[in-house]
Amino acid sequence: MALMNAKQYEESLRKLNFNVWMFGKRVENVVDNPIIRPSMNAVAATYEFAHYPEYEDLMTATSHITGKKVNRFCHIHQSTEDLVKKSKMGRLLGSLTGCCFQRCVGMDAMNALSMTTYDIDQKYETGYNKRFLKYLEYVQENDLTCDGAMTDPKGDRGLAPHQQPDPDMFMHVVEEREDGIVVRGAKCHQTGAVNSHEIIIMPTISMREEDKDYAISFAIPADSEGITYIMGRQSCDTRKLEKGTMDRGNQIYGGHEALVVFDDVFVPWDRIFMYKEWEFAGQLVEQFASYHRQSYACKAGVGDVLIGAAQTVAEYNGAQKASHVKDKIIEMNHLNETLFCGSIACAAEGHKEPSGTYYVNTLLANVCKQNVTRFPYEIARLAQDIAGGLMVTLPSEEDFRSPEVGKWIEKYYKGNAKFPTEYRMRILRLIENITLGTAAVGYLTESMHGAGSPQAQRIMISRQVNMNAKKKCAKKLSGIPEDE
Amino acid sequence: MNNIRKIGLKYCGGCTPQYDRVQAVVSIKRRLAGRIEFVSYEDRDVEGVLVVVGCPTACVDIKPFEGFPVWVITSERDIGSFVEKILQME
């Protein structure tokens, strides 16, 4: 089954036995839980759209292992064209779902591991790359969703992993057995965790030799014994429990994050891709982060939805001809296309690594993500400006449906008479959803901190620009000797 | 019915299409009803391949279609010329 469809994906999730907790209770039926379900729909879309002829060219790729058609989320980039198509796929899916579709972290983890395992082998002849490629083939053949799990709790940020008062602040080895290892720790903010078949663990920071017990990478089934998922809350999440669906904003899709606790979890040797090679931890982190910073093309796709919503509400309000509204829409588009530029540029300027995997231009990937930490906030501000205060003072759908008071909402919240009041309410709810509701988790705060907080990109940018070359240019043009 | 031409159909992935690509194909099907049948681009028994792309970048790899006539539509304006070419083949 090289390409599952949405239904097959959903059925595959039902077979998993997750230990998921939310609101202090264990979730018995994860797939049908009304708060989790929209996020499952978003991942399911990555399966379904792979079968649509009009999206297939971005959604699928040819496996370099088997030569078969696979979902691009399971693919190892074989060219800069592959990298560019990955960026384009992100924008496409962002525009089709209006939210985080969760599957890019696994893709980015696998691409990073395809390079790091190869490089470790070159130094230590560990055989990790062969092991990883076998795992990759399993993922591709079964079209699995993988959670790429990097972020440890980290405890006291001023202390290295081995210095932490609580050693579990970073995922670490607690026991070595003949058949594998036992690990303990946690991974925070795990996007799409309970929609994943597999979880791929990576270290979260560069390490020194004293931290070697923390320098581990492996993949295991997401429902392995000892793993507990505690769902993160999202603003307005319980609207999904209400009678109507209008107040959700996005009628179909959503995202989720979870705290994932590993309480003495067994990992067999054939699933381990890094084991105490501490000097490669930083490389894996950097490679994953660079790919993931490219992945934020998805925000341009969500931006497409938000800009479309802002234009629509301007028309419903009857304000679409106002010059300042037109100018704000232009500014939103300018910012949104700039986001896309960064993702396309770092892909087009990618290169082939010794492993054969194509890797993004890391300077441009960091520039891309740095823009993502800012521009969605400005796009969201402009969308709220255009929408007007009604976006946050609108009564509930139940009031709108009420035989007693619904008529007043219908009457007093009508804008342009050509459009029903309900349409105006629906589009306002969508803007609310993306800019301060459940989808704002993905569109705003995750844009800020996902794939590394802003300062992480600034450090990378300062390291990677060629400052001497810039100084040389300036000195030459101003008549200063090069060596002065 | 034997005169119906089999044309392979290939879309780009549609990241930022400048027009409705699927609607464009619906329009072509309507205008060439009874003359052509769109089939998978992987079907080797075709008379040519129509590549429908959303913008002039035209990022679809057309190398797999070497040896076949390939028509590329990058905008709605190209629909008419494709229809004309098919009609001229009769």
Coordinates of C-alpha atoms in Angstrom, one line a residue:
Chain A
M1 CA 0.0 0.0 0.0
A2 CA 2.3 2.7 -1.2
L3 CA -0.3 5.4 -1.2
M4 CA -3.1 5.4 1.3
N5 CA -6.2 7.5 0.9
A6 CA -7.9 9.4 3.7
K7 CA -10.2 6.6 4.6
Q8 CA -7.4 4.1 4.8
Y9 CA -5.4 6.5 6.9
E10 CA -8.2 6.9 9.3
E11 CA -8.7 3.2 9.6
S12 CA -5.0 2.7 10.2
L13 CA -5.1 5.1 13.1
R14 CA -8.0 3.2 14.7
K15 CA -5.8 0.2 15.0
L16 CA -3.3 2.1 17.2
N17 CA -3.6 1.9 21.0
F18 CA -2.6 5.4 22.1
N19 CA -2.5 6.5 25.7
V20 CA -3.9 10.0 25.3
W21 CA -5.1 12.4 28.0
M22 CA -7.1 15.5 27.8
F23 CA -9.0 17.5 30.4
G24 CA -7.8 15.1 33.1
K25 CA -9.3 12.0 31.4
R26 CA -8.0 9.3 29.1
V27 CA -9.3 9.7 25.6
E28 CA -10.8 6.3 24.7
N29 CA -11.5 7.1 21.0
V30 CA -8.9 9.4 19.7
V31 CA -10.0 9.4 16.0
D32 CA -13.6 10.5 16.8
N33 CA -12.9 12.9 19.6
P34 CA -14.5 16.1 18.5
I35 CA -11.5 18.3 19.7
I36 CA -8.9 16.1 18.0
R37 CA -10.9 15.1 14.9
P38 CA -10.2 18.3 12.8
S39 CA -6.5 17.7 13.2
M40 CA -6.9 14.2 12.0
N41 CA -8.9 15.6 9.0
A42 CA -5.9 17.8 8.1
V43 CA -3.4 14.9 8.1
A44 CA -6.0 12.8 6.2
A45 CA -6.0 15.6 3.5
T46 CA -2.3 14.9 2.9
Y47 CA -3.3 11.4 1.9
E48 CA -6.4 12.2 -0.1
F49 CA -4.9 15.0 -2.2
A50 CA -2.1 12.7 -3.2
H51 CA -4.8 10.9 -5.3
Y52 CA -6.1 14.1 -7.0
P53 CA -4.7 14.5 -10.5
E54 CA -4.6 18.3 -10.0
Y55 CA -2.3 18.0 -6.9
E56 CA -0.5 14.8 -7.5
D57 CA 2.6 16.4 -9.1
L58 CA 3.4 18.1 -5.8
M59 CA 1.9 15.5 -3.4
T60 CA 3.8 12.5 -4.7
A61 CA 7.4 11.7 -5.7
T62 CA 9.4 8.7 -6.9
S63 CA 11.2 6.8 -4.2
H64 CA 14.9 6.6 -4.7
I65 CA 14.9 3.2 -2.9
T66 CA 12.1 1.3 -4.7
G67 CA 11.3 3.5 -7.7
K68 CA 7.7 3.5 -6.7
K69 CA 5.4 6.4 -6.4
V70 CA 5.2 7.6 -2.7
N71 CA 3.7 10.4 -0.8
R72 CA 6.1 13.3 -0.9
F73 CA 6.0 13.4 2.9
C74 CA 7.8 10.1 2.9
H75 CA 10.3 11.1 0.3
I76 CA 14.1 11.9 0.5
H77 CA 14.8 14.9 -1.7
Q78 CA 16.8 13.8 -4.8
S79 CA 17.2 17.2 -6.6
T80 CA 16.6 20.9 -6.1
E81 CA 13.4 20.3 -8.0
D82 CA 12.3 18.0 -5.2
L83 CA 13.1 20.7 -2.7
V84 CA 11.2 23.3 -4.6
K85 CA 8.2 21.0 -4.9
K86 CA 8.3 20.5 -1.2
S87 CA 8.0 24.2 -0.7
K88 CA 5.1 24.4 -3.2
M89 CA 3.4 21.4 -1.5
G90 CA 3.5 23.3 1.8
R91 CA 1.8 26.3 0.3
L92 CA -0.7 24.2 -1.5
L93 CA -1.8 22.3 1.6
G94 CA -1.8 25.5 3.8
S95 CA -4.2 27.0 1.3
L96 CA -6.4 23.9 1.2
T97 CA -6.6 23.3 4.9
G98 CA -6.1 26.8 6.5
C99 CA -4.1 25.2 9.3
C100 CA -1.1 23.1 10.2
F101 CA -1.3 19.7 8.4
Q102 CA 1.3 18.3 10.8
R103 CA 3.1 15.9 8.5
C104 CA 6.2 18.0 7.5
V105 CA 8.1 17.3 10.8
G106 CA 8.4 13.6 10.0
M107 CA 9.5 14.4 6.4
D108 CA 12.1 16.8 7.7
A109 CA 13.3 14.4 10.4
M110 CA 13.8 11.6 7.8
N111 CA 15.7 13.8 5.4
A112 CA 18.0 15.1 8.1
L113 CA 18.6 11.5 9.3
S114 CA 19.4 10.4 5.8
M115 CA 22.4 12.7 5.9
T116 CA 23.5 12.5 9.5
T117 CA 23.4 8.6 9.6
Y118 CA 25.5 8.6 6.5
D119 CA 28.0 11.0 8.0
I120 CA 28.2 9.0 11.3
D121 CA 28.9 5.9 9.2
Q122 CA 31.8 7.6 7.5
K123 CA 33.5 8.2 10.8
Y124 CA 32.5 5.2 12.8
E125 CA 31.3 2.5 10.4
T126 CA 28.2 2.2 12.5
G127 CA 25.8 1.0 9.7
Y128 CA 23.2 3.5 10.8
N129 CA 22.5 4.7 7.2
K130 CA 21.6 1.2 6.0
R131 CA 19.4 0.7 9.0
F132 CA 17.8 4.0 8.4
L133 CA 17.1 3.3 4.7
K134 CA 15.5 0.0 5.7
Y135 CA 13.2 2.0 8.1
L136 CA 12.5 4.6 5.4
E137 CA 11.4 1.8 3.0
Y138 CA 9.0 0.5 5.6
V139 CA 7.6 4.1 6.1
Q140 CA 7.3 4.6 2.3
E141 CA 5.7 1.2 1.7
N142 CA 3.1 1.7 4.4
D143 CA 2.7 5.4 3.7
L144 CA 3.1 6.3 7.4
T145 CA 2.8 9.6 9.2
C146 CA 5.9 10.2 11.4
D147 CA 6.1 12.7 14.2
G148 CA 9.5 14.3 14.1
A149 CA 10.2 14.8 17.8
M150 CA 13.0 17.2 18.8
T151 CA 12.1 19.6 21.6
D152 CA 13.0 18.4 25.0
P153 CA 11.7 20.3 28.1
K154 CA 15.3 21.5 28.7
G155 CA 14.8 22.5 32.3
D156 CA 17.3 25.1 33.3
R157 CA 18.4 26.7 30.0
G158 CA 21.8 27.6 31.6
L159 CA 22.7 24.0 32.2
A160 CA 23.9 21.3 29.9
P161 CA 21.8 18.0 29.8
H162 CA 24.2 16.2 32.2
Q163 CA 24.1 19.1 34.6
Q164 CA 20.3 19.2 35.0
P165 CA 19.1 18.5 38.6
D166 CA 16.4 16.3 37.0
P167 CA 18.2 14.2 34.4
D168 CA 14.9 13.6 32.5
M169 CA 14.8 17.2 31.2
F170 CA 16.5 15.8 28.1
M171 CA 15.6 12.4 26.6
H172 CA 18.3 9.9 27.6
V173 CA 19.3 6.3 27.9
V174 CA 18.6 4.7 31.2
E175 CA 19.4 1.1 30.4
E176 CA 21.3 -0.8 27.7
R177 CA 20.2 -4.3 26.9
E178 CA 21.2 -7.0 24.5
D179 CA 18.2 -6.3 22.3
G180 CA 18.0 -2.6 22.6
I181 CA 17.9 0.4 25.0
V182 CA 15.4 1.9 27.5
V183 CA 14.9 5.6 27.3
R184 CA 13.3 8.2 29.5
G185 CA 12.3 11.9 29.0
A186 CA 9.7 13.9 27.2
K187 CA 9.2 15.9 24.0
C188 CA 7.1 19.1 24.1
H189 CA 4.9 20.8 21.6
Q190 CA 4.6 17.7 19.4
T191 CA 2.6 18.7 16.4
G192 CA 0.2 16.0 15.1
A193 CA 1.6 13.5 17.7
V194 CA -1.6 11.4 18.1
N195 CA -2.2 11.4 14.3
S196 CA 1.1 9.7 13.7
H197 CA 2.0 6.1 13.2
E198 CA 5.6 6.5 14.2
I199 CA 7.6 8.9 16.4
I200 CA 11.1 9.8 15.4
I201 CA 13.3 11.1 18.3
M202 CA 16.2 13.5 17.8
P203 CA 18.3 15.4 20.2
T204 CA 17.4 19.0 20.8
I205 CA 20.7 20.7 21.1
S206 CA 24.4 20.3 20.3
M207 CA 26.1 18.1 22.9
R208 CA 29.5 17.6 24.5
E209 CA 31.0 14.2 25.5
E210 CA 29.6 14.5 29.0
D211 CA 26.1 14.5 27.4
K212 CA 26.6 11.4 25.3
D213 CA 23.8 9.5 27.0
Y214 CA 21.5 12.2 25.6
A215 CA 22.8 12.0 22.1
I216 CA 20.3 9.5 20.8
S217 CA 18.0 9.2 17.8
F218 CA 15.5 6.5 17.1
A219 CA 12.1 5.7 15.7
I220 CA 9.4 3.6 17.3
P221 CA 5.6 3.0 16.8
A222 CA 3.7 5.9 18.3
D223 CA 1.6 3.7 20.5
S224 CA 4.6 1.9 22.1
E225 CA 4.3 0.9 25.8
G226 CA 5.4 3.6 28.1
I227 CA 4.4 6.6 25.9
T228 CA 1.8 9.0 27.2
Y229 CA 0.3 11.9 25.3
I230 CA -1.1 14.9 27.1
M231 CA -3.0 17.2 24.7
G232 CA -2.2 20.9 24.6
R233 CA -5.1 23.4 24.9
Q234 CA -5.9 25.8 22.1
S235 CA -7.7 29.1 22.4
C236 CA -11.4 28.5 21.7
D237 CA -10.9 24.7 21.6
T238 CA -14.2 23.8 23.3
R239 CA -16.2 25.5 20.6
K240 CA -15.7 22.1 18.8
L241 CA -18.0 20.7 21.5
E242 CA -20.8 23.1 20.8
K243 CA -24.0 22.3 19.0
G244 CA -23.4 24.2 15.7
T245 CA -20.1 24.4 13.7
M246 CA -20.2 28.0 12.5
D247 CA -18.3 29.4 15.5
R248 CA -15.4 27.1 14.9
G249 CA -14.4 29.2 11.9
N250 CA -12.7 26.5 10.0
Q251 CA -15.4 23.9 9.4
I252 CA -13.2 20.9 8.5
Y253 CA -9.6 21.2 9.6
G254 CA -7.3 22.0 12.6
G255 CA -4.1 21.1 14.3
H256 CA -2.9 19.8 17.6
E257 CA 0.1 19.6 19.8
A258 CA 0.9 17.4 22.8
L259 CA 3.4 16.8 25.5
V260 CA 4.8 13.3 24.9
V261 CA 6.2 11.5 27.9
F262 CA 8.5 8.5 27.6
D263 CA 8.5 6.6 30.8
D264 CA 11.1 3.9 30.4
V265 CA 10.3 3.0 26.8
F266 CA 12.1 0.2 25.1
V267 CA 13.7 0.8 21.7
P268 CA 15.2 -2.2 19.7
W269 CA 18.6 -1.7 18.1
D270 CA 17.3 -1.9 14.6
R271 CA 15.4 1.4 15.2
I272 CA 18.3 3.3 16.6
F273 CA 20.0 5.9 14.3
M274 CA 22.4 7.6 16.7
Y275 CA 23.7 6.2 19.9
K276 CA 26.1 8.4 22.0
E277 CA 27.9 9.9 18.9
W278 CA 27.5 13.2 20.7
E279 CA 29.5 15.2 18.2
F280 CA 26.8 14.6 15.5
A281 CA 23.9 15.8 17.7
G282 CA 24.4 19.4 16.6
Q283 CA 24.6 18.4 13.0
L284 CA 21.3 16.6 13.2
V285 CA 19.6 19.5 15.0
E286 CA 20.9 22.0 12.4
Q287 CA 19.9 19.8 9.4
F288 CA 16.4 19.1 10.8
A289 CA 16.0 22.8 11.7
S290 CA 17.0 24.0 8.3
Y291 CA 14.6 21.7 6.5
H292 CA 11.9 22.7 8.9
R293 CA 12.5 26.4 8.4
Q294 CA 12.0 25.8 4.7
S295 CA 8.7 24.0 5.5
Y296 CA 7.1 27.2 6.7
A297 CA 6.0 27.9 3.1
C298 CA 2.8 26.4 4.6
K299 CA 2.2 29.8 6.3
A300 CA 2.0 31.4 2.9
G301 CA -0.8 29.0 2.1
V302 CA -2.6 29.8 5.3
G303 CA -2.0 33.5 4.5
D304 CA -3.7 32.9 1.1
V305 CA -6.8 31.8 3.1
L306 CA -6.6 34.8 5.5
I307 CA -6.1 37.3 2.6
G308 CA -9.1 35.7 0.8
A309 CA -11.1 36.0 4.0
A310 CA -10.1 39.7 4.5
Q311 CA -11.0 40.5 0.9
T312 CA -14.3 38.7 1.2
V313 CA -15.3 40.4 4.5
A314 CA -14.4 43.8 3.0
E315 CA -16.9 43.0 0.2
Y316 CA -19.5 41.9 2.7
N317 CA -18.9 45.0 4.7
G318 CA -19.3 47.1 1.5
A319 CA -15.8 48.6 2.1
Q320 CA -13.8 46.9 -0.6
K321 CA -13.5 50.0 -2.7
A322 CA -12.0 52.1 0.0
S323 CA -8.4 52.9 -0.9
H324 CA -7.0 52.1 2.5
V325 CA -8.6 48.7 2.4
K326 CA -7.2 48.0 -1.1
D327 CA -3.8 49.1 0.2
K328 CA -3.9 46.8 3.2
I329 CA -4.8 43.9 1.0
I330 CA -1.8 44.8 -1.2
E331 CA 0.5 44.9 1.9
M332 CA -0.9 41.5 3.1
N333 CA -0.1 40.0 -0.3
H334 CA 3.4 41.6 -0.4
L335 CA 4.2 40.1 3.0
N336 CA 2.7 36.7 2.1
E337 CA 4.6 36.4 -1.2
T338 CA 7.8 37.4 0.6
L339 CA 7.3 34.4 2.9
F340 CA 7.0 32.2 -0.1
C341 CA 10.1 33.7 -1.7
G342 CA 12.3 32.6 1.2
S343 CA 11.1 29.1 1.1
I344 CA 11.5 28.8 -2.7
A345 CA 14.9 30.5 -2.7
C346 CA 16.4 28.2 -0.1
A347 CA 15.1 25.2 -2.0
A348 CA 16.3 26.4 -5.5
E349 CA 19.7 27.1 -4.0
G350 CA 19.9 23.7 -2.4
H351 CA 22.8 21.3 -3.0
K352 CA 23.7 17.6 -2.9
E353 CA 25.2 16.2 0.3
P354 CA 27.7 13.3 0.4
S355 CA 24.7 11.0 1.3
G356 CA 23.0 11.9 -2.0
T357 CA 20.2 13.8 -0.2
Y358 CA 19.6 17.4 -1.4
Y359 CA 19.8 19.9 1.3
V360 CA 18.5 23.5 1.4
N361 CA 20.6 26.6 1.4
T362 CA 20.8 27.1 5.2
L363 CA 21.3 30.8 5.2
L364 CA 18.2 31.4 3.1
A365 CA 16.2 28.8 5.1
N366 CA 17.0 30.8 8.2
V367 CA 16.1 34.1 6.5
C368 CA 12.8 32.4 5.4
K369 CA 11.9 31.4 8.9
Q370 CA 13.0 34.7 10.4
N371 CA 10.4 36.4 8.2
V372 CA 7.8 33.8 9.3
T373 CA 8.4 34.9 12.9
R374 CA 7.1 38.4 12.0
F375 CA 5.0 38.6 8.8
P376 CA 2.0 36.5 9.8
Y377 CA 1.5 38.7 12.8
E378 CA 1.3 41.8 10.5
I379 CA -0.9 40.0 8.1
A380 CA -3.2 39.0 11.0
R381 CA -3.2 42.5 12.3
L382 CA -4.3 43.8 8.9
A383 CA -6.9 41.1 8.5
Q384 CA -8.4 42.2 11.9
D385 CA -8.2 45.8 10.9
I386 CA -10.2 45.1 7.7
A387 CA -12.6 42.7 9.5
G388 CA -13.7 45.3 12.1
G389 CA -14.5 44.8 15.8
L390 CA -17.5 42.6 15.0
M391 CA -15.1 39.7 14.7
V392 CA -14.8 39.6 18.4
T393 CA -18.2 40.9 19.5
L394 CA -20.3 38.6 17.3
P395 CA -22.9 36.6 19.2
S396 CA -22.9 32.8 19.1
E397 CA -24.4 30.6 16.4
E398 CA -27.0 29.4 18.9
D399 CA -28.2 33.0 19.3
F400 CA -28.2 33.4 15.6
R401 CA -30.4 30.3 15.3
S402 CA -32.6 31.4 18.2
P403 CA -36.3 32.0 17.2
E404 CA -36.4 34.8 19.8
V405 CA -33.2 36.9 19.1
G406 CA -31.8 35.5 15.8
K407 CA -33.9 38.0 13.8
W408 CA -32.1 40.9 15.5
I409 CA -28.7 39.5 14.6
E410 CA -29.9 38.9 11.1
K411 CA -31.2 42.5 10.8
Y412 CA -28.5 44.5 12.6
Y413 CA -25.4 42.5 11.4
K414 CA -26.3 42.6 7.7
G415 CA -23.7 44.5 5.7
N416 CA -23.9 44.7 1.9
A417 CA -27.5 43.6 1.2
K418 CA -26.3 41.3 -1.6
F419 CA -24.9 38.9 1.0
P420 CA -26.6 37.0 3.7
T421 CA -25.8 37.9 7.3
E422 CA -24.7 34.3 7.9
Y423 CA -22.0 34.5 5.3
R424 CA -20.6 37.7 7.0
M425 CA -20.6 35.9 10.3
R426 CA -18.9 32.8 8.8
I427 CA -16.1 34.7 7.2
L428 CA -15.5 36.7 10.4
R429 CA -15.3 33.5 12.4
L430 CA -12.7 32.2 10.0
I431 CA -10.6 35.3 10.5
E432 CA -11.1 34.9 14.2
N433 CA -10.1 31.3 14.0
I434 CA -6.8 32.0 12.2
T435 CA -5.8 35.1 14.1
L436 CA -6.8 34.3 17.7
G437 CA -8.6 31.0 17.8
T438 CA -7.5 27.4 17.5
A439 CA -5.6 28.0 14.2
A440 CA -3.7 30.9 15.6
V441 CA -1.6 28.3 17.4
G442 CA -0.2 27.3 14.1
Y443 CA -0.4 30.6 12.2
L444 CA 1.0 32.9 14.9
T445 CA 2.8 31.4 17.9
E446 CA 4.1 28.4 16.1
S447 CA 5.4 30.8 13.4
M448 CA 7.3 32.5 16.1
H449 CA 8.7 29.5 17.9
G450 CA 8.3 26.4 15.7
A451 CA 11.6 25.2 14.1
G452 CA 13.4 27.4 16.6
S453 CA 12.6 30.8 18.1
P454 CA 13.7 34.0 16.3
Q455 CA 17.0 34.3 18.0
A456 CA 18.0 30.8 16.8
Q457 CA 17.7 32.0 13.2
R458 CA 19.6 35.3 13.9
I459 CA 22.5 33.3 15.3
M460 CA 22.6 31.1 12.2
I461 CA 22.3 34.2 9.9
S462 CA 25.2 35.9 11.6
R463 CA 27.3 32.7 11.3
Q464 CA 26.5 32.1 7.7
V465 CA 26.8 35.4 5.9
N466 CA 30.2 36.1 4.4
M467 CA 31.0 39.4 6.1
N468 CA 34.5 39.5 4.8
A469 CA 33.2 39.4 1.2
K470 CA 30.8 42.3 2.0
K471 CA 33.6 44.4 3.5
K472 CA 35.8 43.7 0.5
C473 CA 33.1 45.0 -1.8
A474 CA 32.6 48.1 0.2
K475 CA 36.3 48.8 0.6
K476 CA 37.0 48.4 -3.1
L477 CA 34.3 50.8 -4.2
S478 CA 35.4 53.4 -1.6
G479 CA 39.1 53.3 -2.5
I480 CA 40.2 51.6 0.7
P481 CA 43.1 49.1 0.3
E482 CA 41.7 45.6 0.9
D483 CA 44.0 44.8 3.7
E484 CA 43.4 48.0 5.7
Chain B
M1 CA -16.6 6.2 -31.5
N2 CA -13.4 4.8 -32.9
N3 CA -12.4 8.3 -33.9
I4 CA -12.2 9.5 -30.4
R5 CA -8.6 10.5 -29.6
K6 CA -7.1 9.4 -26.4
I7 CA -5.2 12.3 -24.8
G8 CA -3.1 11.9 -21.6
L9 CA -3.8 14.5 -19.0
K10 CA -1.2 15.9 -16.6
Y11 CA -1.7 18.7 -14.2
C12 CA 1.0 20.7 -12.3
G13 CA 0.6 20.5 -8.5
G14 CA -1.3 23.8 -8.3
C15 CA 0.6 25.7 -5.6
T16 CA -0.5 29.2 -6.8
P17 CA -2.6 28.7 -9.9
Q18 CA -3.6 31.8 -11.8
Y19 CA -6.8 30.2 -13.0
D20 CA -9.0 27.2 -12.3
R21 CA -7.1 24.4 -14.0
V22 CA -9.8 21.7 -13.4
Q23 CA -12.5 24.1 -14.8
A24 CA -10.3 24.7 -17.8
V25 CA -10.2 20.9 -18.5
V26 CA -14.0 20.7 -18.0
S27 CA -14.3 23.5 -20.6
I28 CA -12.1 21.6 -23.1
K29 CA -14.0 18.4 -22.6
R30 CA -17.2 20.3 -23.4
R31 CA -15.8 21.9 -26.5
L32 CA -14.3 18.7 -27.8
A33 CA -17.1 16.3 -26.7
G34 CA -17.1 13.2 -28.9
R35 CA -13.7 14.1 -30.3
I36 CA -11.3 13.4 -27.4
E37 CA -11.1 11.4 -24.3
F38 CA -8.8 12.3 -21.4
V39 CA -6.9 9.4 -19.9
S40 CA -4.0 9.0 -17.5
Y41 CA -0.8 10.5 -18.7
E42 CA 0.8 7.1 -17.7
D43 CA -1.3 5.4 -20.4
R44 CA 1.1 4.7 -23.3
D45 CA -1.7 4.3 -25.8
V46 CA -2.3 8.0 -26.2
E47 CA -2.0 10.4 -29.2
G48 CA -0.4 13.1 -27.1
V49 CA -0.4 14.6 -23.6
L50 CA -2.1 17.8 -22.5
V51 CA -0.2 19.4 -19.6
V52 CA -2.3 21.9 -17.7
V53 CA -0.2 24.2 -15.5
G54 CA -1.3 27.0 -13.3
C55 CA 1.2 29.6 -14.2
P56 CA 3.9 30.4 -16.8
T57 CA 6.6 28.8 -14.6
A58 CA 5.3 25.4 -15.9
C59 CA 7.2 23.4 -13.4
V60 CA 5.9 20.0 -14.6
D61 CA 8.7 17.7 -15.8
I62 CA 7.6 16.8 -19.4
K63 CA 10.6 14.5 -20.1
P64 CA 8.5 11.4 -19.4
F65 CA 6.4 12.3 -22.4
E66 CA 9.2 12.4 -24.9
G67 CA 8.1 10.9 -28.2
F68 CA 4.6 12.1 -27.8
P69 CA 3.1 15.4 -28.9
V70 CA 2.8 17.6 -25.8
W71 CA 0.5 20.6 -25.5
V72 CA 1.0 22.9 -22.5
I73 CA -1.8 25.2 -21.2
T74 CA -0.5 27.9 -18.9
S75 CA -3.6 30.2 -18.9
E76 CA -7.2 30.2 -19.9
R77 CA -6.1 31.9 -23.1
D78 CA -4.4 28.7 -24.2
I79 CA -7.6 26.7 -24.1
G80 CA -8.8 28.0 -27.5
S81 CA -5.6 27.3 -29.3
F82 CA -5.5 23.7 -27.9
V83 CA -9.1 23.1 -29.1
E84 CA -8.1 24.5 -32.5
K85 CA -5.1 22.2 -32.8
I86 CA -7.2 19.2 -32.1
L87 CA -9.9 20.3 -34.6
Q88 CA -7.2 20.8 -37.2
M89 CA -6.0 17.2 -36.7
E90 CA -9.3 15.9 -38.1

